[in-house]
Every structure is written in structure tokens, then in C-alpha cells.
Amino acid sequence: MYKIAVIGTGYVGITSAIGLASFGSNVRGLDIDVAKVARLNQGELPIYEPGMKESFDVNVNAGRLSFCSDIDAGIKWADIVFIGVGTPQGEDGRADLSAIFSVAEQLSHNINGYKIIITKSTVPVGTNEKIRDIIAKNNVLNCEFDVVSNPEFLREGKALYDFLHPDRVVIGVDNPRPLEAIRKIYRPLFLNEVPFVMTDLRTAEVIKYAANCFLATKIAFINEMARLCDTVGANVQTVAQAMGKDGRIGSKYLHPGPGYGGSCFPKDTHAIAVLAKDYNVDLAIVEATIASNELQKQYAARKIIDQFNGDLHGIKLAILGLAFKAETDDMRDSSAIIIINEVLKYGAEVVVYDPQAMENAKSLWGDSIQFAIDEYDAVKGTDGVVIITEWNQFRNMDIERIINSMRGEKFFDLRNIYKHNEVENYGALYIGMGI
Ligand code: UGA
């Protein structure tokens, strides 16, 4: 059985650690954040993710999963080291690779026998080669190693499921030596005939960005159609359904909304656009997607402001949903941030509710907005309600109760959860996205 160290216990790191332990390996999660490791050792997960805690407990109790903040010792202990540290957006739109390179330095001092270094983090083209070079340059104990690119395609909210049931696994290598070990640690996936794409390091790096940019483009495209439908009086929902029936297009990622957010699409579209510029390549579609998504966030805010004739003084709005999507407490690049800041700028009083993201929201806005205990509490005495995130509990609300406890009658459904008549039957005005 392989001993695997996973460096980084953020979204990708913790999911990979639990997933690899579920596949039977002996896994140690490593993180420099001592407090986080202490919480993990007490059974506390750093993120909210449905179903993850159960699997975490099973693997910890079986002795296959542990956590430690001594990264040097963890590297020495392991046969295989996964890199799962963050690559956030840097100031100029580039991926900030400082954590990646500092891990590479640390690896170079601690490789004490043949090891396989596998990069799970999303990294720009050429990064795995740089990791290899940093390790090779210092390689203090002069041991052999291989670097592998194995980008992760999990979605927040379905992280562990996606890790355990991937559509495909991408493996980039510069020689075949590490492949046997990779087949072993992913054996359950091979048995289930999950497609493995074996390629070189650079192609693997591009695949990850290409997939995210394509999905982001699909969303930006349907959001543009929603803006058009709003103006010409057509229904984007029906447009998306009909488009999706074409097998070449497919129905997924054609749901209009307030613009995509999260820790991946915004960051990755920017990172590849900047990288392409460095190589003098013009990624016109990716650039347009970035711009179109910004436009959509502004458009969503504008929809609300225009309904009150451009002045929100004396207007109270209930915002339902803050996370960038349902089933996560993550608010990174959430459209809710832009929309709330815009309506505050125009003078609105804002009360918010989100099933998971309230703590994050408190640290963002403090006293400048109000925090409700649930959706019914939030809407009391408001002039308008705005659904931003499609949480299940907002999908089947008692609309009559909502409308009756409001002061006004404007119902903004930025995720198109409801139909016009489901809201308008109670005397409210329904405002969706392109419907
Ligand atoms: C995304 C990708 O889907 C994953 O495959 C990838 O591994 C991950 O980024 C990553 O790079 O780590 P994630 O950011 O968790 O996953 O979220 P998605 O479920 O893809 O949603 C992203 C955003 O698009 C959300 O704001 C969501 O509300 C929005 N969206 C999605 C739409 O507005 N419409 C849609 O039809 C689909």
C-alpha cells in the first residue's frame, strides 16, 4: 500500500486526501496552518461540503487518514506527494504560484528516496516543469523523483462525489515510470473503466484551463441570451431547453443566473488570458467571456435599481443566498457581493439570509447590512426580495407567506427558480432573468 502525503488541506487538498484514503491508500494531510491541522485532528473539517464528514470519519477511524503540520517529516514519510495548495488570483490576473513554489523548495530538501510528485492544483502551462526544475536544482539528498500533472475537476458542493466518480482522469507525465503507481492508487477508477487521458505535462495543464474556460463561456453565452430575451420579450428558459436538445450543444451549464462566481472560473479565465498574452496569443473568446460575466453581474444589480427608478433610499431589500452557488459557504467572487454593494451604493437598506454563508458575510459587511435567521425572517417589511443563490430551501418557499409579510411587491428571481404566475398570483411583480 502506498503512503501518500497531500500538501494543502483546502478544497482540493482535503477532498483528495479523503478520496485517496477511500481508494485504500494510507494518506497524511499536511498543512503549515497549525490551528487548522489541530481542528482536523479533532475531527473538524475546514469547509462545508455535503457528505464529506462521514467519509472523513470512516477513513480516520480505519487508520488510513491523518493530519500533520510537520511538512518535512510528511514528505520524508511518503512514497507519493500530492500538491494541493491554493493558486489564487494574483494582482495582475496571473495565478499566484508562491505556495506552489515554496512547496517545491520544501520537497527539494526532503526527498529521501524515489518519490512521485503529483500536482493537483490548477497551475499555468509550464508550472510542472518549473516544479521539477526547483526540486532538481536543490535535490539535497540527490534522490530520483518524477513530477506528474493530475488536475482536479471537482465542483464545490459535490467535491467528494466528483473525486470518487470523475468523468475522466487526466495524467500528464514526462516519462512512463510513475504510471504503475498511479494505476495502483486509482485502481478503483480503473476497475470502473473511468477514462484516463495519458498525456504530457503541458497538455494536462492546458486541459484543465480549457475545460473551465469552456464551461464559463457556455454560462456567459446563455446569460447574454437572457439579456437579449429580456429586451425582445422572449423566454431564455425555452431557448436553453431547445438548444440543449441538440446533442452537439447539450443541456448542462445553460442556466442563466447573476453571473458565474467561485474560486475557479473567474480566476482561471483571467489566468489563461494573461498567460496567452505572455505568449502573444489572442484568446478573444476567453477575454469576451470575462467581460460578459462582469456585465452580467452589473446587469443583475441594474435590474433591481431600475425597478425603483434609480433611487433606493428608503427601500429595504431582502437578499436570499450569498454563496456563489448552492451547497457551499464559499462567497469568493460571488455575484452577491457586487449586487449588494451596488444596491447599498444606491441607498438601499439590506437584510440577508444564506443557509451556510452568514459567517463569511458578517466578516465582509459587518454592521452595514442586517442578518436574518431564515428566508421568512429576511423578507419581513421589505420592498423587494432578491434570490441570488439557488439553495433548495429557496426553491419551494411558501410564496403567499413571503409576499404577505413584505411591504412592497417586487420579487427578483435571479436564478429563474419560479414561474411568473407562481408569484404574480399573490399580487407581486415577478422579475426573472430573461423570462
Ligand atoms: C468549477 C468546475 O465546474 C469544476 O469542474 C472545476 O474542477 C472547478 O471549477 C475548479 O476548477 O476547481 P465550481 O467552481 O465548484 O467548479 O462550480 P460550478 O458548479 O461549476 O459553478 C461555477 C459558477 O457558475 C457558479 O457561480 C454557478 O452558479 C454558475 N453557473 C453554473 C451558472 O450560472 N449557470 C450554470 O448553468 C452553471
CSV table of C-alpha atoms and ligand atoms in Angstrom, one decimal:
chain,number,residue,atom,x,y,z
A,1,MET,CA,0.0,0.0,0.0
A,2,TYR,CA,1.3,3.4,-0.9
A,3,LYS,CA,2.0,6.1,1.6
A,4,ILE,CA,0.6,9.4,0.2
A,5,ALA,CA,1.2,12.9,1.6
A,6,VAL,CA,-1.2,15.6,0.4
A,7,ILE,CA,0.2,19.1,0.9
A,8,GLY,CA,-2.6,21.6,1.5
A,9,THR,CA,-5.9,21.0,3.2
A,10,GLY,CA,-8.1,23.5,1.2
A,11,TYR,CA,-10.9,22.3,-1.1
A,12,VAL,CA,-8.7,20.3,-3.5
A,13,GLY,CA,-6.3,19.0,-0.8
A,14,ILE,CA,-8.8,17.8,1.8
A,15,THR,CA,-11.0,16.2,-0.9
A,16,SER,CA,-8.1,14.4,-2.5
A,17,ALA,CA,-6.8,13.2,0.9
A,18,ILE,CA,-10.2,11.8,1.8
A,19,GLY,CA,-10.8,10.4,-1.7
A,20,LEU,CA,-7.3,8.7,-1.9
A,21,ALA,CA,-7.8,7.2,1.5
A,22,SER,CA,-11.2,5.9,0.4
A,23,PHE,CA,-9.4,4.2,-2.5
A,24,GLY,CA,-7.3,2.4,0.1
A,25,SER,CA,-4.1,4.3,0.4
A,26,ASN,CA,-2.5,5.4,3.6
A,27,VAL,CA,-2.9,9.2,3.5
A,28,ARG,CA,-1.4,12.0,5.5
A,29,GLY,CA,-2.8,15.5,5.0
A,30,LEU,CA,-0.1,18.2,5.5
A,31,ASP,CA,-0.7,21.9,6.1
A,32,ILE,CA,1.5,24.7,7.5
A,33,ASP,CA,-1.6,26.1,9.3
A,34,VAL,CA,-1.1,24.5,12.8
A,35,ALA,CA,-4.5,25.6,14.0
A,36,LYS,CA,-6.2,24.0,11.0
A,37,VAL,CA,-4.4,20.8,11.5
A,38,ALA,CA,-5.3,20.8,15.2
A,39,ARG,CA,-9.0,21.2,14.2
A,40,LEU,CA,-8.7,18.4,11.6
A,41,ASN,CA,-7.2,16.2,14.3
A,42,GLN,CA,-10.3,16.9,16.4
A,43,GLY,CA,-12.5,15.8,13.5
A,44,GLU,CA,-13.4,19.3,12.4
A,45,LEU,CA,-13.5,19.9,8.6
A,46,PRO,CA,-12.3,23.3,7.3
A,47,ILE,CA,-15.1,23.5,4.6
A,48,TYR,CA,-18.8,22.8,4.4
A,49,GLU,CA,-19.3,20.0,1.9
A,50,PRO,CA,-22.3,17.6,2.0
A,51,GLY,CA,-21.4,14.0,2.9
A,52,MET,CA,-17.7,14.7,3.4
A,53,LYS,CA,-17.6,14.4,7.2
A,54,GLU,CA,-19.0,10.8,7.1
A,55,SER,CA,-16.2,9.7,4.7
A,56,PHE,CA,-13.6,11.6,6.7
A,57,ASP,CA,-14.7,9.8,9.9
A,58,VAL,CA,-14.7,6.4,8.2
A,59,ASN,CA,-11.1,6.9,6.9
A,60,VAL,CA,-9.7,8.4,10.1
A,61,ASN,CA,-11.2,5.6,12.2
A,62,ALA,CA,-9.8,3.0,9.8
A,63,GLY,CA,-6.4,4.5,10.4
A,64,ARG,CA,-6.0,5.4,6.7
A,65,LEU,CA,-6.1,9.2,7.2
A,66,SER,CA,-4.3,11.5,9.5
A,67,PHE,CA,-3.1,15.1,9.5
A,68,CYS,CA,0.2,16.8,10.5
A,69,SER,CA,1.8,20.2,10.3
A,70,ASP,CA,5.3,18.9,10.0
A,71,ILE,CA,5.6,19.0,6.2
A,72,ASP,CA,9.3,18.0,6.1
A,73,ALA,CA,8.5,14.8,8.1
A,74,GLY,CA,5.4,14.2,6.0
A,75,ILE,CA,7.4,14.4,2.7
A,76,LYS,CA,10.1,12.0,4.1
A,77,TRP,CA,7.4,9.5,5.2
A,78,ALA,CA,5.6,9.4,1.8
A,79,ASP,CA,6.1,7.5,-1.4
A,80,ILE,CA,3.9,9.9,-3.3
A,81,VAL,CA,3.3,13.5,-2.6
A,82,PHE,CA,0.3,15.4,-3.9
A,83,ILE,CA,0.4,19.1,-4.2
A,84,GLY,CA,-3.0,20.6,-3.4
A,85,VAL,CA,-2.1,24.2,-2.2
A,86,GLY,CA,-4.0,27.2,-3.5
A,87,THR,CA,-3.2,29.2,-6.7
A,88,PRO,CA,-5.2,32.3,-6.1
A,89,GLN,CA,-5.5,35.2,-8.5
A,90,GLY,CA,-2.6,37.5,-8.2
A,91,GLU,CA,-2.7,41.2,-8.7
A,92,ASP,CA,-2.3,41.3,-12.5
A,93,GLY,CA,-4.7,38.4,-13.1
A,94,ARG,CA,-1.9,35.8,-13.1
A,95,ALA,CA,-2.2,32.7,-10.9
A,96,ASP,CA,-0.2,33.4,-7.7
A,97,LEU,CA,2.2,30.4,-7.6
A,98,SER,CA,4.1,31.4,-4.4
A,99,ALA,CA,2.6,28.5,-2.4
A,100,ILE,CA,3.4,26.0,-5.2
A,101,PHE,CA,7.0,27.1,-5.4
A,102,SER,CA,7.5,27.1,-1.7
A,103,VAL,CA,6.3,23.5,-1.6
A,104,ALA,CA,8.7,22.7,-4.4
A,105,GLU,CA,11.5,24.1,-2.4
A,106,GLN,CA,10.5,22.1,0.6
A,107,LEU,CA,10.3,19.0,-1.5
A,108,SER,CA,13.8,19.6,-2.7
A,109,HIS,CA,15.1,19.5,0.8
A,110,ASN,CA,13.2,16.4,1.9
A,111,ILE,CA,13.2,13.9,-1.0
A,112,ASN,CA,14.9,11.0,0.6
A,113,GLY,CA,14.3,8.2,-1.9
A,114,TYR,CA,12.4,7.8,-5.3
A,115,LYS,CA,9.2,9.9,-5.0
A,116,ILE,CA,6.4,10.8,-7.3
A,117,ILE,CA,5.2,14.4,-7.0
A,118,ILE,CA,1.7,14.9,-8.3
A,119,THR,CA,0.3,18.4,-8.9
A,120,LYS,CA,-3.5,18.5,-8.3
A,121,SER,CA,-3.7,22.3,-8.0
A,122,THR,CA,-4.7,24.3,-11.1
A,123,VAL,CA,-1.4,25.7,-12.5
A,124,PRO,CA,-0.5,27.6,-15.6
A,125,VAL,CA,1.3,25.9,-18.5
A,126,GLY,CA,4.9,25.2,-17.7
A,127,THR,CA,4.5,25.2,-13.9
A,128,ASN,CA,5.1,21.4,-13.5
A,129,GLU,CA,8.4,21.8,-15.4
A,130,LYS,CA,9.3,24.6,-13.0
A,131,ILE,CA,8.4,22.4,-10.0
A,132,ARG,CA,10.7,19.7,-11.5
A,133,ASP,CA,13.5,22.3,-12.0
A,134,ILE,CA,13.3,23.7,-8.5
A,135,ILE,CA,13.4,20.2,-7.0
A,136,ALA,CA,16.2,19.1,-9.3
A,137,LYS,CA,18.3,22.2,-8.6
A,138,ASN,CA,18.4,21.7,-4.8
A,139,ASN,CA,17.8,18.0,-4.6
A,140,VAL,CA,19.7,18.0,-1.3
A,141,LEU,CA,19.8,14.2,-0.9
A,142,ASN,CA,20.3,13.6,-4.6
A,143,CYS,CA,17.3,11.2,-5.0
A,144,GLU,CA,15.3,10.3,-8.0
A,145,PHE,CA,11.8,11.7,-8.5
A,146,ASP,CA,9.1,12.3,-11.1
A,147,VAL,CA,6.6,15.1,-11.5
A,148,VAL,CA,3.1,14.4,-12.7
A,149,SER,CA,0.3,16.7,-13.6
A,150,ASN,CA,-3.1,15.4,-12.4
A,151,PRO,CA,-5.5,18.3,-12.5
A,152,GLU,CA,-8.7,18.1,-10.4
A,153,PHE,CA,-12.1,18.7,-11.9
A,154,LEU,CA,-14.3,18.6,-8.7
A,155,ARG,CA,-17.1,21.0,-8.2
A,156,GLU,CA,-17.7,22.6,-4.8
A,157,GLY,CA,-20.8,21.2,-3.2
A,158,LYS,CA,-20.2,17.8,-4.9
A,159,ALA,CA,-16.4,17.7,-4.2
A,160,LEU,CA,-16.0,14.2,-2.9
A,161,TYR,CA,-18.6,12.7,-5.3
A,162,ASP,CA,-16.7,14.2,-8.2
A,163,PHE,CA,-13.4,12.9,-6.9
A,164,LEU,CA,-14.8,9.4,-6.5
A,165,HIS,CA,-16.8,9.4,-9.7
A,166,PRO,CA,-14.9,11.5,-12.2
A,167,ASP,CA,-15.9,11.8,-15.9
A,168,ARG,CA,-12.2,11.4,-16.7
A,169,VAL,CA,-8.8,11.5,-15.0
A,170,VAL,CA,-6.0,13.4,-16.7
A,171,ILE,CA,-2.5,12.3,-16.2
A,172,GLY,CA,0.4,14.3,-17.6
A,173,VAL,CA,3.9,12.8,-17.4
A,174,ASP,CA,7.3,13.3,-19.0
A,175,ASN,CA,8.3,9.6,-18.7
A,176,PRO,CA,6.3,6.4,-18.0
A,177,ARG,CA,8.0,5.4,-14.7
A,178,PRO,CA,5.3,6.8,-12.4
A,179,LEU,CA,2.4,5.3,-14.3
A,180,GLU,CA,2.3,2.0,-12.5
A,181,ALA,CA,2.0,3.6,-9.1
A,182,ILE,CA,-0.7,5.9,-10.4
A,183,ARG,CA,-2.7,2.9,-11.7
A,184,LYS,CA,-2.5,1.4,-8.2
A,185,ILE,CA,-3.6,4.4,-6.2
A,186,TYR,CA,-6.5,5.0,-8.7
A,187,ARG,CA,-7.3,1.3,-9.0
A,188,PRO,CA,-11.0,1.5,-8.2
A,189,LEU,CA,-11.4,4.1,-11.0
A,190,PHE,CA,-9.6,1.8,-13.5
A,191,LEU,CA,-11.8,-1.1,-12.4
A,192,ASN,CA,-14.9,1.1,-13.1
A,193,GLU,CA,-13.5,1.9,-16.5
A,194,VAL,CA,-13.2,5.6,-15.9
A,195,PRO,CA,-11.5,7.1,-19.0
A,196,PHE,CA,-7.8,8.0,-18.2
A,197,VAL,CA,-6.2,10.6,-20.5
A,198,MET,CA,-2.5,10.0,-20.5
A,199,THR,CA,-0.5,12.8,-21.9
A,200,ASP,CA,2.4,15.2,-21.4
A,201,LEU,CA,2.8,17.8,-18.7
A,202,ARG,CA,1.9,20.8,-20.7
A,203,THR,CA,-1.2,19.3,-22.4
A,204,ALA,CA,-2.5,18.2,-19.0
A,205,GLU,CA,-2.1,21.8,-17.7
A,206,VAL,CA,-4.0,23.2,-20.7
A,207,ILE,CA,-6.8,20.7,-20.4
A,208,LYS,CA,-7.8,22.0,-17.0
A,209,TYR,CA,-7.9,25.6,-18.1
A,210,ALA,CA,-9.7,24.7,-21.4
A,211,ALA,CA,-12.4,22.8,-19.6
A,212,ASN,CA,-13.1,25.6,-17.1
A,213,CYS,CA,-13.0,28.3,-19.7
A,214,PHE,CA,-15.4,26.4,-22.0
A,215,LEU,CA,-17.9,26.0,-19.2
A,216,ALA,CA,-17.5,29.6,-18.2
A,217,THR,CA,-18.1,30.6,-21.8
A,218,LYS,CA,-21.3,28.4,-22.0
A,219,ILE,CA,-22.7,30.2,-19.0
A,220,ALA,CA,-21.7,33.7,-20.2
A,221,PHE,CA,-23.3,32.8,-23.6
A,222,ILE,CA,-26.7,31.9,-22.1
A,223,ASN,CA,-26.6,34.9,-19.8
A,224,GLU,CA,-26.2,37.1,-23.0
A,225,MET,CA,-29.2,35.3,-24.4
A,226,ALA,CA,-31.1,36.1,-21.2
A,227,ARG,CA,-30.2,39.8,-21.6
A,228,LEU,CA,-31.5,39.6,-25.2
A,229,CYS,CA,-34.7,37.8,-24.2
A,230,ASP,CA,-35.4,40.4,-21.5
A,231,THR,CA,-35.3,43.1,-24.2
A,232,VAL,CA,-37.1,41.4,-27.0
A,233,GLY,CA,-39.7,39.7,-24.9
A,234,ALA,CA,-38.6,36.1,-25.4
A,235,ASN,CA,-38.1,33.3,-22.9
A,236,VAL,CA,-34.5,32.2,-22.4
A,237,GLN,CA,-35.5,29.1,-20.4
A,238,THR,CA,-37.2,27.7,-23.5
A,239,VAL,CA,-34.3,28.8,-25.7
A,240,ALA,CA,-31.9,26.9,-23.4
A,241,GLN,CA,-34.1,23.8,-23.4
A,242,ALA,CA,-34.4,23.7,-27.1
A,243,MET,CA,-30.7,24.4,-27.6
A,244,GLY,CA,-29.8,21.7,-25.1
A,245,LYS,CA,-31.7,19.1,-27.0
A,246,ASP,CA,-29.1,19.3,-29.7
A,247,GLY,CA,-26.6,16.6,-28.8
A,248,ARG,CA,-23.8,18.8,-30.0
A,249,ILE,CA,-24.6,21.5,-27.5
A,250,GLY,CA,-26.0,19.6,-24.5
A,251,SER,CA,-28.3,21.0,-21.8
A,252,LYS,CA,-25.8,21.4,-19.0
A,253,TYR,CA,-24.3,24.8,-18.0
A,254,LEU,CA,-27.0,26.6,-19.8
A,255,HIS,CA,-28.8,28.0,-16.7
A,256,PRO,CA,-28.9,31.8,-16.7
A,257,GLY,CA,-28.1,33.5,-13.5
A,258,PRO,CA,-26.5,36.5,-11.9
A,259,GLY,CA,-23.1,35.6,-13.5
A,260,TYR,CA,-20.7,32.9,-12.6
A,261,GLY,CA,-18.5,33.2,-9.5
A,262,GLY,CA,-16.5,31.0,-7.2
A,263,SER,CA,-12.8,30.3,-6.7
A,264,CYS,CA,-12.3,28.8,-10.2
A,265,PHE,CA,-14.0,30.2,-13.3
A,266,PRO,CA,-13.1,33.9,-12.6
A,267,LYS,CA,-9.5,33.0,-11.6
A,268,ASP,CA,-8.8,30.5,-14.3
A,269,THR,CA,-10.3,32.6,-17.2
A,270,HIS,CA,-8.1,35.5,-16.1
A,271,ALA,CA,-5.0,33.4,-15.6
A,272,ILE,CA,-5.1,31.8,-19.0
A,273,ALA,CA,-5.9,35.1,-20.7
A,274,VAL,CA,-2.8,36.6,-19.1
A,275,LEU,CA,-0.7,33.6,-19.9
A,276,ALA,CA,-1.7,33.7,-23.5
A,277,LYS,CA,-0.7,37.3,-23.7
A,278,ASP,CA,2.7,36.4,-22.5
A,279,TYR,CA,3.0,34.0,-25.5
A,280,ASN,CA,1.4,36.6,-27.9
A,281,VAL,CA,-1.7,34.5,-28.4
A,282,ASP,CA,-5.0,36.3,-28.6
A,283,LEU,CA,-7.7,34.4,-26.6
A,284,ALA,CA,-10.6,36.6,-27.9
A,285,ILE,CA,-13.4,34.2,-26.7
A,286,VAL,CA,-12.0,33.9,-23.2
A,287,GLU,CA,-11.5,37.7,-22.9
A,288,ALA,CA,-15.1,38.2,-24.1
A,289,THR,CA,-16.3,35.7,-21.5
A,290,ILE,CA,-14.6,37.6,-18.7
A,291,ALA,CA,-16.1,40.9,-19.9
A,292,SER,CA,-19.5,39.4,-20.5
A,293,ASN,CA,-19.7,37.9,-17.0
A,294,GLU,CA,-18.8,41.2,-15.4
A,295,LEU,CA,-21.5,42.8,-17.4
A,296,GLN,CA,-24.0,40.2,-16.2
A,297,LYS,CA,-23.3,41.0,-12.5
A,298,GLN,CA,-23.8,44.7,-13.2
A,299,TYR,CA,-26.9,43.8,-15.3
A,300,ALA,CA,-28.4,41.9,-12.3
A,301,ALA,CA,-27.8,44.8,-10.0
A,302,ARG,CA,-29.2,47.3,-12.5
A,303,LYS,CA,-32.4,45.2,-12.9
A,304,ILE,CA,-33.1,45.8,-9.2
A,305,ILE,CA,-32.1,49.5,-9.2
A,306,ASP,CA,-34.2,50.3,-12.3
A,307,GLN,CA,-37.3,48.8,-10.7
A,308,PHE,CA,-37.0,51.6,-8.1
A,309,ASN,CA,-36.4,54.3,-10.6
A,310,GLY,CA,-32.7,54.6,-9.8
A,311,ASP,CA,-33.0,55.6,-6.2
A,312,LEU,CA,-33.0,53.0,-3.3
A,313,HIS,CA,-33.2,55.5,-0.4
A,314,GLY,CA,-36.0,54.3,1.9
A,315,ILE,CA,-36.1,50.9,0.1
A,316,LYS,CA,-35.5,47.7,2.1
A,317,LEU,CA,-34.3,44.6,0.2
A,318,ALA,CA,-34.2,41.0,1.3
A,319,ILE,CA,-31.3,39.1,-0.3
A,320,LEU,CA,-31.7,35.3,-0.3
A,321,GLY,CA,-28.5,33.5,-1.0
A,322,LEU,CA,-24.9,34.8,-0.7
A,323,ALA,CA,-22.7,31.9,-1.7
A,324,PHE,CA,-21.6,31.7,-5.3
A,325,LYS,CA,-23.8,28.7,-5.7
A,326,ALA,CA,-25.8,26.3,-3.6
A,327,GLU,CA,-24.3,23.7,-1.2
A,328,THR,CA,-21.3,25.8,-0.3
A,329,ASP,CA,-20.5,28.5,2.2
A,330,ASP,CA,-17.9,29.9,-0.3
A,331,MET,CA,-18.5,33.6,-1.3
A,332,ARG,CA,-15.3,34.0,-3.3
A,333,ASP,CA,-16.2,36.1,-6.4
A,334,SER,CA,-19.9,35.6,-5.6
A,335,SER,CA,-22.2,37.8,-7.7
A,336,ALA,CA,-24.0,38.6,-4.4
A,337,ILE,CA,-21.0,40.8,-3.4
A,338,ILE,CA,-21.3,43.0,-6.4
A,339,ILE,CA,-25.1,43.2,-6.3
A,340,ILE,CA,-25.2,44.0,-2.5
A,341,ASN,CA,-22.5,46.6,-2.8
A,342,GLU,CA,-24.3,48.2,-5.8
A,343,VAL,CA,-27.7,48.4,-4.0
A,344,LEU,CA,-26.0,49.8,-0.9
A,345,LYS,CA,-24.4,52.4,-3.0
A,346,TYR,CA,-27.8,53.5,-4.3
A,347,GLY,CA,-29.1,53.9,-0.7
A,348,ALA,CA,-30.9,50.5,0.0
A,349,GLU,CA,-31.3,49.0,3.4
A,350,VAL,CA,-30.2,45.3,3.1
A,351,VAL,CA,-31.2,42.3,5.1
A,352,VAL,CA,-29.6,39.0,4.0
A,353,TYR,CA,-30.0,35.3,4.6
A,354,ASP,CA,-27.9,32.3,3.4
A,355,PRO,CA,-28.1,28.8,4.9
A,356,GLN,CA,-24.3,28.5,5.1
A,357,ALA,CA,-22.5,31.7,4.2
A,358,MET,CA,-23.7,34.0,7.1
A,359,GLU,CA,-20.3,34.0,8.9
A,360,ASN,CA,-18.4,34.9,5.7
A,361,ALA,CA,-21.0,37.7,5.1
A,362,LYS,CA,-20.5,39.1,8.6
A,363,SER,CA,-16.8,39.4,8.0
A,364,LEU,CA,-17.5,41.2,4.7
A,365,TRP,CA,-20.2,43.7,5.6
A,366,GLY,CA,-20.3,43.8,9.4
A,367,ASP,CA,-22.9,46.3,10.6
A,368,SER,CA,-23.7,47.8,7.2
A,369,ILE,CA,-26.3,45.1,6.5
A,370,GLN,CA,-28.7,43.1,8.6
A,371,PHE,CA,-28.7,39.4,9.1
A,372,ALA,CA,-31.9,37.3,9.3
A,373,ILE,CA,-32.4,33.9,10.8
A,374,ASP,CA,-34.2,32.4,7.8
A,375,GLU,CA,-35.9,33.4,4.5
A,376,TYR,CA,-39.2,34.3,6.1
A,377,ASP,CA,-37.5,36.5,8.7
A,378,ALA,CA,-35.5,38.2,6.0
A,379,VAL,CA,-38.4,39.3,3.9
A,380,LYS,CA,-40.5,40.9,6.7
A,381,GLY,CA,-41.4,44.5,5.9
A,382,THR,CA,-39.2,44.6,2.7
A,383,ASP,CA,-40.0,46.4,-0.6
A,384,GLY,CA,-38.3,43.7,-2.6
A,385,VAL,CA,-36.9,40.2,-2.3
A,386,VAL,CA,-33.9,39.0,-4.4
A,387,ILE,CA,-33.0,35.4,-4.8
A,388,ILE,CA,-29.3,35.2,-5.8
A,389,THR,CA,-28.3,31.6,-4.9
A,390,GLU,CA,-30.4,28.6,-5.8
A,391,TRP,CA,-30.5,26.8,-2.4
A,392,ASN,CA,-33.0,24.0,-2.2
A,393,GLN,CA,-34.8,25.7,0.6
A,394,PHE,CA,-35.5,28.7,-1.6
A,395,ARG,CA,-36.9,26.5,-4.4
A,396,ASN,CA,-40.1,25.6,-2.6
A,397,MET,CA,-40.9,28.6,-0.4
A,398,ASP,CA,-44.4,29.5,0.8
A,399,ILE,CA,-44.7,32.3,-1.7
A,400,GLU,CA,-48.0,33.5,-0.2
A,401,ARG,CA,-46.4,33.9,3.2
A,402,ILE,CA,-43.4,35.7,1.7
A,403,ILE,CA,-45.5,38.2,-0.3
A,404,ASN,CA,-47.9,38.8,2.6
A,405,SER,CA,-45.1,39.7,5.0
A,406,MET,CA,-43.4,42.1,2.6
A,407,ARG,CA,-44.2,45.8,2.4
A,408,GLY,CA,-43.7,46.0,-1.3
A,409,GLU,CA,-44.3,43.6,-4.1
A,410,LYS,CA,-41.1,43.1,-6.2
A,411,PHE,CA,-39.8,39.6,-6.5
A,412,PHE,CA,-36.4,39.3,-8.2
A,413,ASP,CA,-35.6,35.7,-9.1
A,414,LEU,CA,-32.1,35.8,-10.5
A,415,ARG,CA,-31.9,32.0,-10.9
A,416,ASN,CA,-35.3,31.6,-12.6
A,417,ILE,CA,-36.5,29.2,-9.9
A,418,TYR,CA,-40.1,30.3,-10.1
A,419,LYS,CA,-42.6,30.9,-12.8
A,420,HIS,CA,-44.3,34.3,-13.3
A,421,ASN,CA,-47.7,33.0,-12.2
A,422,GLU,CA,-46.4,31.3,-9.1
A,423,VAL,CA,-45.6,34.7,-7.7
A,424,GLU,CA,-48.0,37.0,-9.5
A,425,ASN,CA,-51.0,35.0,-8.4
A,426,TYR,CA,-50.3,36.6,-5.0
A,427,GLY,CA,-50.2,40.1,-6.3
A,428,ALA,CA,-46.4,40.5,-6.6
A,429,LEU,CA,-44.3,41.5,-9.6
A,430,TYR,CA,-42.1,38.7,-10.8
A,431,ILE,CA,-38.7,39.7,-12.4
A,432,GLY,CA,-36.6,36.8,-13.6
A,433,MET,CA,-33.5,36.6,-15.8
A,434,GLY,CA,-34.7,36.6,-19.5
A,435,ILE,CA,-38.1,35.0,-18.8
B,1,UGA,C1,-15.8,24.5,-11.4
B,1,UGA,C2,-15.9,23.4,-12.4
B,1,UGA,O1,-17.3,23.1,-12.6
B,1,UGA,C3,-15.2,22.2,-11.9
B,1,UGA,O2,-15.2,21.1,-12.9
B,1,UGA,C4,-13.7,22.5,-11.6
B,1,UGA,O3,-13.0,21.5,-11.1
B,1,UGA,C5,-13.7,23.7,-10.5
B,1,UGA,O4,-14.4,24.8,-11.1
B,1,UGA,C6,-12.3,24.0,-10.3
B,1,UGA,O5,-11.6,24.5,-11.2
B,1,UGA,O6,-11.8,23.7,-9.2
B,1,UGA,P1,-17.1,25.2,-9.1
B,1,UGA,O7,-16.4,26.5,-9.2
B,1,UGA,O8,-17.2,24.4,-7.8
B,1,UGA,O9,-16.5,24.1,-10.2
B,1,UGA,O10,-18.6,25.5,-9.5
B,1,UGA,P2,-19.6,25.2,-10.7
B,1,UGA,O11,-20.7,24.3,-10.2
B,1,UGA,O12,-19.0,24.9,-12.0
B,1,UGA,O13,-20.3,26.7,-10.8
B,1,UGA,C7,-19.5,27.8,-11.1
B,1,UGA,C8,-20.4,29.1,-11.2
B,1,UGA,O14,-21.2,29.0,-12.4
B,1,UGA,C9,-21.4,29.3,-10.1
B,1,UGA,O15,-21.4,30.6,-9.7
B,1,UGA,C10,-22.7,28.8,-10.7
B,1,UGA,O16,-23.8,29.4,-10.0
B,1,UGA,C11,-22.5,29.2,-12.1
B,1,UGA,N1,-23.4,28.5,-13.1
B,1,UGA,C12,-23.1,27.2,-13.3
B,1,UGA,C13,-24.4,29.2,-13.7
B,1,UGA,O17,-24.6,30.4,-13.5
B,1,UGA,N2,-25.1,28.5,-14.7
B,1,UGA,C14,-24.9,27.2,-14.9
B,1,UGA,O18,-25.6,26.7,-15.8
B,1,UGA,C15,-23.9,26.5,-14.2
